[in-house]
PDB file of C-alpha atoms and ligand atoms in Angstrom:
ATOM      1  CA  GLY A   1      30.615  -0.548  -1.074  1.00  0.00           C
ATOM      2  CA  LYS A   2      28.039   1.783   0.440  1.00  0.00           C
ATOM      3  CA  VAL A   3      27.204   1.326   4.101  1.00  0.00           C
ATOM      4  CA  ARG A   4      23.476   1.695   4.611  1.00  0.00           C
ATOM      5  CA  ALA A   5      22.266   3.095   7.941  1.00  0.00           C
ATOM      6  CA  PRO A   6      19.499   0.855   9.335  1.00  0.00           C
ATOM      7  CA  THR A   7      16.007   2.328   8.881  1.00  0.00           C
ATOM      8  CA  HIS A   8      13.096   2.213  11.281  1.00  0.00           C
ATOM      9  CA  ILE A   9      10.424   2.081   8.611  1.00  0.00           C
ATOM     10  CA  ILE A  10      10.034   0.102   5.408  1.00  0.00           C
ATOM     11  CA  SER A  11       7.525   1.381   2.861  1.00  0.00           C
ATOM     12  CA  THR A  12       6.728  -0.059  -0.549  1.00  0.00           C
ATOM     13  CA  ILE A  13       3.632   1.696  -1.864  1.00  0.00           C
ATOM     14  CA  SER A  14       4.506   5.338  -2.448  1.00  0.00           C
ATOM     15  CA  ASP A  15       7.441   7.712  -2.728  1.00  0.00           C
ATOM     16  CA  ASP A  16       7.400  11.463  -2.207  1.00  0.00           C
ATOM     17  CA  ARG A  17      11.110  12.184  -2.563  1.00  0.00           C
ATOM     18  CA  GLY A  18      11.228  13.140  -6.231  1.00  0.00           C
ATOM     19  CA  GLU A  19       9.782  16.065  -8.103  1.00  0.00           C
ATOM     20  CA  GLU A  20       6.324  14.519  -7.852  1.00  0.00           C
ATOM     21  CA  PRO A  21       4.786  11.836  -5.677  1.00  0.00           C
ATOM     22  CA  CYS A  22       4.588   8.318  -7.105  1.00  0.00           C
ATOM     23  CA  TYR A  23       2.006   5.668  -6.263  1.00  0.00           C
ATOM     24  CA  ALA A  24       3.515   2.192  -6.771  1.00  0.00           C
ATOM     25  CA  GLY A  25       6.036   3.737  -9.108  1.00  0.00           C
ATOM     26  CA  VAL A  26       3.463   5.642 -11.180  1.00  0.00           C
ATOM     27  CA  PRO A  27       4.100   9.400 -11.098  1.00  0.00           C
ATOM     28  CA  MET A  28       1.249  11.757 -10.238  1.00  0.00           C
ATOM     29  CA  SER A  29       1.475  13.414 -13.665  1.00  0.00           C
ATOM     30  CA  SER A  30       0.658  10.082 -15.361  1.00  0.00           C
ATOM     31  CA  ILE A  31      -2.202   9.490 -12.932  1.00  0.00           C
ATOM     32  CA  VAL A  32      -3.697  12.872 -13.775  1.00  0.00           C
ATOM     33  CA  GLU A  33      -2.826  13.054 -17.477  1.00  0.00           C
ATOM     34  CA  GLN A  34      -3.856   9.509 -18.317  1.00  0.00           C
ATOM     35  CA  GLY A  35      -7.234   9.997 -16.660  1.00  0.00           C
ATOM     36  CA  TYR A  36      -6.800   7.474 -13.856  1.00  0.00           C
ATOM     37  CA  GLY A  37      -9.728   7.190 -11.454  1.00  0.00           C
ATOM     38  CA  VAL A  38     -10.151   6.343  -7.779  1.00  0.00           C
ATOM     39  CA  GLY A  39     -10.235   2.625  -8.679  1.00  0.00           C
ATOM     40  CA  ASP A  40      -6.770   2.934 -10.259  1.00  0.00           C
ATOM     41  CA  VAL A  41      -5.407   4.773  -7.223  1.00  0.00           C
ATOM     42  CA  ILE A  42      -6.799   2.067  -4.920  1.00  0.00           C
ATOM     43  CA  SER A  43      -5.222  -0.600  -7.146  1.00  0.00           C
ATOM     44  CA  LEU A  44      -1.838   1.114  -6.935  1.00  0.00           C
ATOM     45  CA  LEU A  45      -1.844   1.875  -3.214  1.00  0.00           C
ATOM     46  CA  TRP A  46      -3.532  -1.297  -1.942  1.00  0.00           C
ATOM     47  CA  PHE A  47      -2.500  -3.916  -4.485  1.00  0.00           C
ATOM     48  CA  LYS A  48       0.717  -2.277  -5.754  1.00  0.00           C
ATOM     49  CA  ARG A  49      -0.224  -2.783  -9.411  1.00  0.00           C
ATOM     50  CA  SER A  50      -2.377  -1.395 -12.182  1.00  0.00           C
ATOM     51  CA  LEU A  51      -5.470  -3.502 -12.737  1.00  0.00           C
ATOM     52  CA  PRO A  52      -7.548  -3.870 -15.922  1.00  0.00           C
ATOM     53  CA  ARG A  53     -10.309  -1.305 -16.416  1.00  0.00           C
ATOM     54  CA  TYR A  54     -13.146  -3.716 -15.582  1.00  0.00           C
ATOM     55  CA  CYS A  55     -11.499  -4.347 -12.175  1.00  0.00           C
ATOM     56  CA  THR A  56     -10.999  -0.654 -11.358  1.00  0.00           C
ATOM     57  CA  HIS A  57     -14.545   0.040 -12.571  1.00  0.00           C
ATOM     58  CA  PHE A  58     -15.828  -2.692 -10.248  1.00  0.00           C
ATOM     59  CA  ILE A  59     -13.904  -1.162  -7.319  1.00  0.00           C
ATOM     60  CA  GLU A  60     -15.445   2.224  -8.134  1.00  0.00           C
ATOM     61  CA  ILE A  61     -18.938   0.713  -8.294  1.00  0.00           C
ATOM     62  CA  CYS A  62     -18.378  -0.840  -4.825  1.00  0.00           C
ATOM     63  CA  ILE A  63     -17.344   2.571  -3.498  1.00  0.00           C
ATOM     64  CA  MET A  64     -20.344   4.331  -5.026  1.00  0.00           C
ATOM     65  CA  LEU A  65     -22.847   1.669  -3.930  1.00  0.00           C
ATOM     66  CA  CYS A  66     -21.619   1.608  -0.340  1.00  0.00           C
ATOM     67  CA  ALA A  67     -21.143   5.360   0.092  1.00  0.00           C
ATOM     68  CA  ASP A  68     -24.367   5.726   2.045  1.00  0.00           C
ATOM     69  CA  HIS A  69     -27.485   3.867   3.096  1.00  0.00           C
ATOM     70  CA  GLY A  70     -29.570   6.542   4.759  1.00  0.00           C
ATOM     71  CA  PRO A  71     -29.581   8.026   8.264  1.00  0.00           C
ATOM     72  CA  CYS A  72     -30.931   4.990  10.143  1.00  0.00           C
ATOM     73  CA  VAL A  73     -28.048   2.536   9.799  1.00  0.00           C
ATOM     74  CA  SER A  74     -25.540   2.062  12.651  1.00  0.00           C
ATOM     75  CA  GLY A  75     -22.728   4.191  11.233  1.00  0.00           C
ATOM     76  CA  ALA A  76     -24.823   7.163  10.143  1.00  0.00           C
ATOM     77  CA  HIS A  77     -26.726   7.103  13.427  1.00  0.00           C
ATOM     78  CA  ASN A  78     -23.515   7.397  15.457  1.00  0.00           C
ATOM     79  CA  THR A  79     -22.198  10.142  13.191  1.00  0.00           C
ATOM     80  CA  ILE A  80     -25.437  12.111  13.455  1.00  0.00           C
ATOM     81  CA  VAL A  81     -25.543  11.844  17.253  1.00  0.00           C
ATOM     82  CA  THR A  82     -21.884  12.883  17.485  1.00  0.00           C
ATOM     83  CA  ALA A  83     -22.291  15.839  15.134  1.00  0.00           C
ATOM     84  CA  ARG A  84     -25.329  16.953  17.138  1.00  0.00           C
ATOM     85  CA  ALA A  85     -23.216  16.786  20.297  1.00  0.00           C
ATOM     86  CA  GLY A  86     -21.195  19.607  18.727  1.00  0.00           C
ATOM     87  CA  LYS A  87     -18.183  17.515  17.847  1.00  0.00           C
ATOM     88  CA  ASP A  88     -15.909  18.210  14.887  1.00  0.00           C
ATOM     89  CA  LEU A  89     -15.798  16.469  11.505  1.00  0.00           C
ATOM     90  CA  VAL A  90     -13.136  13.901  12.363  1.00  0.00           C
ATOM     91  CA  SER A  91     -14.831  12.927  15.639  1.00  0.00           C
ATOM     92  CA  SER A  92     -18.217  12.588  13.930  1.00  0.00           C
ATOM     93  CA  LEU A  93     -16.684  10.529  11.125  1.00  0.00           C
ATOM     94  CA  VAL A  94     -14.757   8.106  13.319  1.00  0.00           C
ATOM     95  CA  SER A  95     -17.713   7.699  15.652  1.00  0.00           C
ATOM     96  CA  GLY A  96     -19.634   6.311  12.672  1.00  0.00           C
ATOM     97  CA  LEU A  97     -16.709   4.302  11.338  1.00  0.00           C
ATOM     98  CA  LEU A  98     -16.308   2.566  14.686  1.00  0.00           C
ATOM     99  CA  THR A  99     -19.607   0.751  14.175  1.00  0.00           C
ATOM    100  CA  ILE A 100     -18.253  -1.018  11.090  1.00  0.00           C
ATOM    101  CA  GLY A 101     -17.589  -4.608  12.049  1.00  0.00           C
ATOM    102  CA  PRO A 102     -18.902  -8.167  11.893  1.00  0.00           C
ATOM    103  CA  ARG A 103     -22.577  -7.181  11.864  1.00  0.00           C
ATOM    104  CA  PHE A 104     -22.458  -3.944   9.919  1.00  0.00           C
ATOM    105  CA  GLY A 105     -20.376  -3.375   6.770  1.00  0.00           C
ATOM    106  CA  GLY A 106     -17.339  -5.228   8.082  1.00  0.00           C
ATOM    107  CA  ALA A 107     -18.317  -8.758   7.107  1.00  0.00           C
ATOM    108  CA  ILE A 108     -16.691  -8.579   3.664  1.00  0.00           C
ATOM    109  CA  ASP A 109     -13.366 -10.157   4.628  1.00  0.00           C
ATOM    110  CA  ASP A 110     -14.976 -12.957   6.590  1.00  0.00           C
ATOM    111  CA  ALA A 111     -17.457 -13.568   3.776  1.00  0.00           C
ATOM    112  CA  ALA A 112     -14.514 -13.903   1.365  1.00  0.00           C
ATOM    113  CA  ARG A 113     -12.659 -16.186   3.817  1.00  0.00           C
ATOM    114  CA  TYR A 114     -15.573 -18.528   4.464  1.00  0.00           C
ATOM    115  CA  PHE A 115     -16.933 -18.627   0.894  1.00  0.00           C
ATOM    116  CA  LYS A 116     -13.418 -19.298  -0.453  1.00  0.00           C
ATOM    117  CA  ASP A 117     -12.719 -22.022   2.037  1.00  0.00           C
ATOM    118  CA  ALA A 118     -16.080 -23.709   1.459  1.00  0.00           C
ATOM    119  CA  TYR A 119     -15.894 -23.468  -2.360  1.00  0.00           C
ATOM    120  CA  ASP A 120     -12.264 -24.620  -2.509  1.00  0.00           C
ATOM    121  CA  ARG A 121     -13.142 -27.598  -0.302  1.00  0.00           C
ATOM    122  CA  ASN A 122     -16.099 -28.476  -2.556  1.00  0.00           C
ATOM    123  CA  LEU A 123     -18.604 -28.179   0.280  1.00  0.00           C
ATOM    124  CA  THR A 124     -22.217 -28.127  -0.844  1.00  0.00           C
ATOM    125  CA  PRO A 125     -24.162 -25.077   0.382  1.00  0.00           C
ATOM    126  CA  TYR A 126     -25.985 -27.420   2.756  1.00  0.00           C
ATOM    127  CA  GLU A 127     -22.716 -28.784   4.211  1.00  0.00           C
ATOM    128  CA  PHE A 128     -21.251 -25.274   4.497  1.00  0.00           C
ATOM    129  CA  VAL A 129     -24.248 -23.605   6.178  1.00  0.00           C
ATOM    130  CA  GLU A 130     -24.947 -26.504   8.506  1.00  0.00           C
ATOM    131  CA  SER A 131     -21.265 -26.727   9.534  1.00  0.00           C
ATOM    132  CA  MET A 132     -21.342 -23.006  10.380  1.00  0.00           C
ATOM    133  CA  LYS A 133     -24.500 -23.562  12.388  1.00  0.00           C
ATOM    134  CA  LYS A 134     -22.831 -26.367  14.329  1.00  0.00           C
ATOM    135  CA  LYS A 135     -19.943 -24.036  15.150  1.00  0.00           C
ATOM    136  CA  GLY A 136     -22.437 -21.332  16.198  1.00  0.00           C
ATOM    137  CA  ILE A 137     -21.136 -18.869  13.592  1.00  0.00           C
ATOM    138  CA  ARG A 138     -23.507 -16.779  11.481  1.00  0.00           C
ATOM    139  CA  VAL A 139     -22.626 -16.985   7.802  1.00  0.00           C
ATOM    140  CA  PRO A 140     -20.872 -13.689   7.027  1.00  0.00           C
ATOM    141  CA  GLY A 141     -22.382 -12.004   3.977  1.00  0.00           C
ATOM    142  CA  ILE A 142     -25.813 -13.499   4.613  1.00  0.00           C
ATOM    143  CA  GLY A 143     -28.745 -11.757   6.299  1.00  0.00           C
ATOM    144  CA  HIS A 144     -30.100  -8.230   6.507  1.00  0.00           C
ATOM    145  CA  ARG A 145     -32.211  -6.193   8.904  1.00  0.00           C
ATOM    146  CA  ILE A 146     -34.673  -4.986   6.257  1.00  0.00           C
ATOM    147  CA  LYS A 147     -33.936  -6.822   3.004  1.00  0.00           C
ATOM    148  CA  ARG A 148     -35.872 -10.002   2.305  1.00  0.00           C
ATOM    149  CA  GLY A 149     -36.195 -12.757  -0.272  1.00  0.00           C
ATOM    150  CA  ASP A 150     -39.079 -10.812  -1.815  1.00  0.00           C
ATOM    151  CA  ASN A 151     -37.368  -7.417  -1.379  1.00  0.00           C
ATOM    152  CA  ARG A 152     -33.778  -8.044  -2.481  1.00  0.00           C
ATOM    153  CA  ASP A 153     -30.962  -5.559  -2.145  1.00  0.00           C
ATOM    154  CA  LYS A 154     -30.708  -3.688  -5.449  1.00  0.00           C
ATOM    155  CA  ARG A 155     -26.997  -3.057  -4.805  1.00  0.00           C
ATOM    156  CA  VAL A 156     -26.328  -6.796  -4.820  1.00  0.00           C
ATOM    157  CA  GLU A 157     -28.210  -7.180  -8.092  1.00  0.00           C
ATOM    158  CA  LEU A 158     -26.214  -4.339  -9.697  1.00  0.00           C
ATOM    159  CA  LEU A 159     -22.876  -5.838  -8.626  1.00  0.00           C
ATOM    160  CA  GLN A 160     -23.897  -9.247  -9.893  1.00  0.00           C
ATOM    161  CA  ARG A 161     -25.068  -7.874 -13.226  1.00  0.00           C
ATOM    162  CA  PHE A 162     -21.801  -5.978 -13.751  1.00  0.00           C
ATOM    163  CA  ALA A 163     -19.673  -8.988 -12.860  1.00  0.00           C
ATOM    164  CA  ARG A 164     -21.671 -11.432 -14.986  1.00  0.00           C
ATOM    165  CA  THR A 165     -21.097  -9.122 -17.966  1.00  0.00           C
ATOM    166  CA  HIS A 166     -17.440  -8.180 -17.410  1.00  0.00           C
ATOM    167  CA  PHE A 167     -15.688 -10.817 -15.254  1.00  0.00           C
ATOM    168  CA  PRO A 168     -14.139 -13.869 -16.939  1.00  0.00           C
ATOM    169  CA  SER A 169     -15.524 -16.044 -14.142  1.00  0.00           C
ATOM    170  CA  VAL A 170     -17.990 -15.515 -11.301  1.00  0.00           C
ATOM    171  CA  LYS A 171     -17.647 -18.946  -9.691  1.00  0.00           C
ATOM    172  CA  TYR A 172     -17.342 -17.688  -6.115  1.00  0.00           C
ATOM    173  CA  MET A 173     -20.306 -15.375  -6.535  1.00  0.00           C
ATOM    174  CA  GLU A 174     -22.397 -18.184  -8.046  1.00  0.00           C
ATOM    175  CA  TYR A 175     -21.450 -20.299  -5.046  1.00  0.00           C
ATOM    176  CA  ALA A 176     -22.585 -17.485  -2.716  1.00  0.00           C
ATOM    177  CA  VAL A 177     -25.883 -17.379  -4.646  1.00  0.00           C
ATOM    178  CA  GLN A 178     -26.325 -21.132  -4.092  1.00  0.00           C
ATOM    179  CA  VAL A 179     -25.659 -20.583  -0.396  1.00  0.00           C
ATOM    180  CA  GLU A 180     -28.296 -17.828  -0.437  1.00  0.00           C
ATOM    181  CA  THR A 181     -30.801 -20.153  -2.118  1.00  0.00           C
ATOM    182  CA  TYR A 182     -30.274 -22.590   0.728  1.00  0.00           C
ATOM    183  CA  THR A 183     -30.410 -19.980   3.534  1.00  0.00           C
ATOM    184  CA  LEU A 184     -33.534 -18.423   2.008  1.00  0.00           C
ATOM    185  CA  SER A 185     -35.195 -21.818   2.215  1.00  0.00           C
ATOM    186  CA  LYS A 186     -34.627 -21.560   5.983  1.00  0.00           C
ATOM    187  CA  ALA A 187     -35.682 -17.928   6.560  1.00  0.00           C
ATOM    188  CA  ASN A 188     -36.763 -15.047   4.340  1.00  0.00           C
ATOM    189  CA  ASN A 189     -34.266 -12.527   5.808  1.00  0.00           C
ATOM    190  CA  LEU A 190     -31.225 -14.649   4.974  1.00  0.00           C
ATOM    191  CA  VAL A 191     -30.423 -12.945   1.673  1.00  0.00           C
ATOM    192  CA  LEU A 192     -26.969 -12.469   0.191  1.00  0.00           C
ATOM    193  CA  ASN A 193     -26.131  -8.990   1.464  1.00  0.00           C
ATOM    194  CA  VAL A 194     -23.865  -6.349  -0.028  1.00  0.00           C
ATOM    195  CA  ASP A 195     -20.910  -7.506   2.113  1.00  0.00           C
ATOM    196  CA  GLY A 196     -21.354 -11.069   0.854  1.00  0.00           C
ATOM    197  CA  ALA A 197     -21.715  -9.935  -2.740  1.00  0.00           C
ATOM    198  CA  ILE A 198     -18.535  -7.833  -2.589  1.00  0.00           C
ATOM    199  CA  GLY A 199     -16.625 -10.529  -0.695  1.00  0.00           C
ATOM    200  CA  SER A 200     -17.458 -13.288  -3.152  1.00  0.00           C
ATOM    201  CA  LEU A 201     -17.047 -11.090  -6.237  1.00  0.00           C
ATOM    202  CA  PHE A 202     -13.688  -9.804  -5.081  1.00  0.00           C
ATOM    203  CA  LEU A 203     -12.527 -13.416  -4.910  1.00  0.00           C
ATOM    204  CA  ASP A 204     -13.620 -13.726  -8.534  1.00  0.00           C
ATOM    205  CA  LEU A 205     -11.794 -10.511  -9.408  1.00  0.00           C
ATOM    206  CA  LEU A 206      -8.586 -11.678  -7.741  1.00  0.00           C
ATOM    207  CA  ALA A 207      -8.720 -15.183  -9.220  1.00  0.00           C
ATOM    208  CA  GLY A 208     -10.046 -14.268 -12.686  1.00  0.00           C
ATOM    209  CA  SER A 209      -7.965 -11.206 -13.526  1.00  0.00           C
ATOM    210  CA  GLY A 210      -4.728 -13.192 -13.856  1.00  0.00           C
ATOM    211  CA  MET A 211      -3.004 -10.358 -11.992  1.00  0.00           C
ATOM    212  CA  PHE A 212      -2.446 -12.187  -8.690  1.00  0.00           C
ATOM    213  CA  SER A 213      -0.649 -15.399  -7.780  1.00  0.00           C
ATOM    214  CA  LYS A 214      -2.441 -17.952  -5.621  1.00  0.00           C
ATOM    215  CA  GLN A 215      -0.158 -17.006  -2.758  1.00  0.00           C
ATOM    216  CA  GLU A 216      -0.995 -13.310  -3.168  1.00  0.00           C
ATOM    217  CA  ILE A 217      -4.723 -14.063  -3.147  1.00  0.00           C
ATOM    218  CA  ASP A 218      -4.339 -16.090   0.048  1.00  0.00           C
ATOM    219  CA  GLU A 219      -2.413 -13.220   1.634  1.00  0.00           C
ATOM    220  CA  ILE A 220      -5.000 -10.606   0.636  1.00  0.00           C
ATOM    221  CA  VAL A 221      -7.793 -12.769   2.060  1.00  0.00           C
ATOM    222  CA  GLU A 222      -5.839 -13.583   5.211  1.00  0.00           C
ATOM    223  CA  ILE A 223      -4.769 -10.000   5.954  1.00  0.00           C
ATOM    224  CA  GLY A 224      -8.282  -8.773   5.137  1.00  0.00           C
ATOM    225  CA  TYR A 225      -8.136  -5.921   2.616  1.00  0.00           C
ATOM    226  CA  LEU A 226     -11.772  -5.934   1.643  1.00  0.00           C
ATOM    227  CA  ASN A 227     -13.481  -4.301   4.619  1.00  0.00           C
ATOM    228  CA  GLY A 228     -11.356  -1.345   3.546  1.00  0.00           C
ATOM    229  CA  LEU A 229     -13.724  -0.895   0.609  1.00  0.00           C
ATOM    230  CA  PHE A 230     -16.701  -0.378   2.921  1.00  0.00           C
ATOM    231  CA  VAL A 231     -14.737   1.835   5.329  1.00  0.00           C
ATOM    232  CA  LEU A 232     -13.566   4.022   2.476  1.00  0.00           C
ATOM    233  CA  ALA A 233     -16.951   4.141   0.784  1.00  0.00           C
ATOM    234  CA  ARG A 234     -19.022   4.818   3.880  1.00  0.00           C
ATOM    235  CA  SER A 235     -16.680   7.643   4.938  1.00  0.00           C
ATOM    236  CA  ILE A 236     -18.169   9.590   2.014  1.00  0.00           C
ATOM    237  CA  GLY A 237     -21.677   9.265   3.435  1.00  0.00           C
ATOM    238  CA  LEU A 238     -20.641   9.817   7.046  1.00  0.00           C
ATOM    239  CA  ILE A 239     -18.902  13.064   6.103  1.00  0.00           C
ATOM    240  CA  GLY A 240     -22.096  14.056   4.265  1.00  0.00           C
ATOM    241  CA  HIS A 241     -24.220  13.309   7.347  1.00  0.00           C
ATOM    242  CA  THR A 242     -21.890  15.451   9.487  1.00  0.00           C
ATOM    243  CA  PHE A 243     -22.251  18.430   7.129  1.00  0.00           C
ATOM    244  CA  ASP A 244     -26.017  17.859   6.937  1.00  0.00           C
ATOM    245  CA  GLN A 245     -26.468  18.043  10.703  1.00  0.00           C
ATOM    246  CA  LYS A 246     -24.261  21.139  10.988  1.00  0.00           C
ATOM    247  CA  ARG A 247     -26.104  22.811   8.090  1.00  0.00           C
ATOM    248  CA  LEU A 248     -29.433  22.038   9.748  1.00  0.00           C
ATOM    249  CA  LYS A 249     -28.098  23.371  13.079  1.00  0.00           C
ATOM    250  CA  GLN A 250     -29.487  20.326  14.832  1.00  0.00           C
ATOM    251  CA  PRO A 251     -29.513  20.446  18.646  1.00  0.00           C
ATOM    252  CA  LEU A 252     -28.054  17.873  21.047  1.00  0.00           C
ATOM    253  CA  TYR A 253     -29.725  14.517  20.505  1.00  0.00           C
ATOM    254  CA  ARG A 254     -31.391  12.840  23.449  1.00  0.00           C
ATOM    255  CA  HIS A 255     -33.160   9.552  22.965  1.00  0.00           C
ATOM    256  CA  PRO A 256     -36.847   9.658  24.067  1.00  0.00           C
ATOM    257  CA  TRP A 257     -37.720   7.890  27.339  1.00  0.00           C
ATOM    258  CA  GLU A 258     -40.754   6.351  25.616  1.00  0.00           C
ATOM    259  CA  ASP A 259     -38.441   4.389  23.376  1.00  0.00           C
ATOM    260  CA  VAL A 260     -36.586   2.734  26.257  1.00  0.00           C
ATOM    261  CA  LEU A 261     -37.886  -0.236  28.178  1.00  0.00           C
ATOM    262  CA  TYR A 262     -36.822   0.532  31.754  1.00  0.00           C
ATOM    263  CA  THR A 263     -36.888  -2.740  33.573  1.00  0.00           C
ATOM    264  CA  LYS A 264     -35.112  -4.664  36.306  1.00  0.00           C
TER     265      LYS A 264
HETATM  266  N1  LIG B 301     -26.221 -16.916   9.174  1.00  0.00           N
HETATM  267  C1  LIG B 301     -27.019 -17.820   9.780  1.00  0.00           C
HETATM  268  N2  LIG B 301     -28.135 -17.504  10.445  1.00  0.00           N
HETATM  269  C2  LIG B 301     -28.457 -16.204  10.514  1.00  0.00           C
HETATM  270  C3  LIG B 301     -27.680 -15.197   9.924  1.00  0.00           C
HETATM  271  C4  LIG B 301     -26.527 -15.600   9.227  1.00  0.00           C
HETATM  272  N3  LIG B 301     -25.728 -14.707   8.621  1.00  0.00           N
HETATM  273  N4  LIG B 301     -28.250 -13.997  10.156  1.00  0.00           N
HETATM  274  C5  LIG B 301     -29.356 -14.239  10.878  1.00  0.00           C
HETATM  275  N5  LIG B 301     -29.492 -15.568  11.094  1.00  0.00           N
HETATM  276  C6  LIG B 301     -30.574 -16.267  11.747  1.00  0.00           C
HETATM  277  C7  LIG B 301     -30.189 -16.732  13.103  1.00  0.00           C
HETATM  278  O1  LIG B 301     -30.911 -17.907  13.378  1.00  0.00           O
HETATM  279  C8  LIG B 301     -30.705 -15.625  13.966  1.00  0.00           C
HETATM  280  O2  LIG B 301     -30.938 -16.132  15.217  1.00  0.00           O
HETATM  281  P1  LIG B 301     -29.795 -16.078  16.373  1.00  0.00           P
HETATM  282  O3  LIG B 301     -29.900 -14.696  16.931  1.00  0.00           O
HETATM  283  O4  LIG B 301     -30.207 -17.139  17.305  1.00  0.00           O
HETATM  284  O5  LIG B 301     -28.455 -16.292  15.764  1.00  0.00           O
HETATM  285  C9  LIG B 301     -31.991 -15.247  13.245  1.00  0.00           C
HETATM  286  O6  LIG B 301     -31.679 -15.393  11.874  1.00  0.00           O
HETATM  287  C10 LIG B 301     -32.484 -13.867  13.458  1.00  0.00           C
HETATM  288  O7  LIG B 301     -31.440 -13.015  13.341  1.00  0.00           O
HETATM  289  P2  LIG B 301     -31.578 -11.536  13.752  1.00  0.00           P
HETATM  290  O8  LIG B 301     -30.585 -11.247  14.824  1.00  0.00           O
HETATM  291  O9  LIG B 301     -32.984 -11.123  14.001  1.00  0.00           O
HETATM  292  O10 LIG B 301     -31.142 -10.867  12.429  1.00  0.00           O
HETATM  293  P3  LIG B 301     -30.829  -9.391  12.327  1.00  0.00           P
HETATM  294  O11 LIG B 301     -31.801  -8.817  11.407  1.00  0.00           O
HETATM  295  O12 LIG B 301     -30.663  -8.703  13.620  1.00  0.00           O
HETATM  296  O13 LIG B 301     -29.366  -9.490  11.744  1.00  0.00           O
HETATM  297  C11 LIG B 301     -27.487  -9.233  10.522  1.00  0.00           C
HETATM  298  C12 LIG B 301     -28.949  -8.917  10.608  1.00  0.00           C
HETATM  299  C13 LIG B 301     -26.726  -8.623  11.690  1.00  0.00           C
HETATM  300  C14 LIG B 301     -26.986  -8.629   9.209  1.00  0.00           C
HETATM  301  C15 LIG B 301     -27.288 -10.776  10.544  1.00  0.00           C
HETATM  302  O14 LIG B 301     -27.966 -11.354   9.466  1.00  0.00           O
HETATM  303  C16 LIG B 301     -25.827 -11.180  10.503  1.00  0.00           C
HETATM  304  O15 LIG B 301     -25.183 -11.236  11.540  1.00  0.00           O
HETATM  305  N6  LIG B 301     -25.296 -11.487   9.265  1.00  0.00           N
HETATM  306  C17 LIG B 301     -23.914 -11.869   9.141  1.00  0.00           C
HETATM  307  C18 LIG B 301     -23.023 -10.650   9.167  1.00  0.00           C
HETATM  308  C19 LIG B 301     -23.174  -9.790   7.921  1.00  0.00           C
HETATM  309  O16 LIG B 301     -23.135 -10.277   6.812  1.00  0.00           O
HETATM  310  N7  LIG B 301     -23.280  -8.457   8.131  1.00  0.00           N
HETATM  311  C20 LIG B 301     -23.332  -7.503   7.030  1.00  0.00           C
HETATM  312  C21 LIG B 301     -24.723  -7.010   6.766  1.00  0.00           C
HETATM  313  S1  LIG B 301     -24.799  -5.960   5.292  1.00  0.00           S
HETATM  314  C22 LIG B 301     -24.210  -4.480   5.795  1.00  0.00           C
HETATM  315  O17 LIG B 301     -24.061  -4.205   6.955  1.00  0.00           O
HETATM  316  C23 LIG B 301     -23.825  -3.438   4.777  1.00  0.00           C
HETATM  317  C1  LIG B 302     -25.887  -0.481   4.823  1.00  0.00           C
HETATM  318  O1  LIG B 302     -25.370  -0.462   3.722  1.00  0.00           O
HETATM  319  O2  LIG B 302     -25.621   0.362   5.697  1.00  0.00           O
HETATM  320  C2  LIG B 302     -26.929  -1.463   5.117  1.00  0.00           C
HETATM  321  O3  LIG B 302     -26.969  -2.533   4.272  1.00  0.00           O
HETATM  322  C3  LIG B 302     -27.131  -1.785   6.536  1.00  0.00           C
HETATM  323  C4  LIG B 302     -28.581  -1.562   6.905  1.00  0.00           C
HETATM  324  O4  LIG B 302     -28.899  -1.802   8.074  1.00  0.00           O
HETATM  325  O5  LIG B 302     -29.359  -1.171   6.055  1.00  0.00           O
END
């Protein structure tokens, strides 16, 4: 038989050797001619399968909703400062991306992990939140700097409305809402945030679509695919902020002394 030389890389998501590139076996001509969207391309390259339209639509809504949130948030601030320091597009973009993490935009995977674990173990919201408190861990997906119980995040509402209409089940999201009801009874800033909404709803997408085995869902949650949605989405806004600063020919940013408490 054939003797195969050992390879240094294994790749399973795309192939560029033929006449046209293929994403998870789907040739580029089909992607273009059959009117695939960004949600389909994400499904192919991240999940290695085509997902039903309501799933790819949901992915696209996540991308659109998280593309930007104004100039004042951590990521945009870094990007703006970097662009104003005369740095190039990639430097300005990654400077903003590097702020994405447990407090800002990067709580989606942990929200999915903790909500899944708590729901699957039948913990009441009280038991879940109080056990997190005992461990000294803030509940990922809960809390916001400016959103409040009486000034909810519209993005969360839009995601919930879409899922309630199109998903076969929204049990994880409903659990996250019960957790929010409990946390809001403790403090008015402890709303379900966009990371928590996406984290819980993606669990519903994975479990309800019938496209993933239990083992695959566990692997996706364990590896942590979902922060990728925010990273991808927010790149759109961060690139926009870079162009904006360059277009406006903004000078080097220096933070005003008056806004610093100099103290010993
Ligand atoms: N779980 C439990 N208690 C909380 C939480 C939470 N998620 N968030 C705030 N609190 C409570 C704590 O008692 C906190 O006091 P502590 O500092 O002793 O822990 C108190 O509220 C006040 O918190 P602040 O630090 O003033 O809240 P802040 O407005 O700075 O924090 C933040 C906002 C960072 C989003 C916070 O709520 C948090 O860490 N949430 C979890 C991570 C998360 O979901 N991040 C994504 C946000 S959405 C986005 O970035 C797109
Ligand atoms: C965002 O999407 O960037 C925000 O929810 C974070 C913020 O501080 O507003």
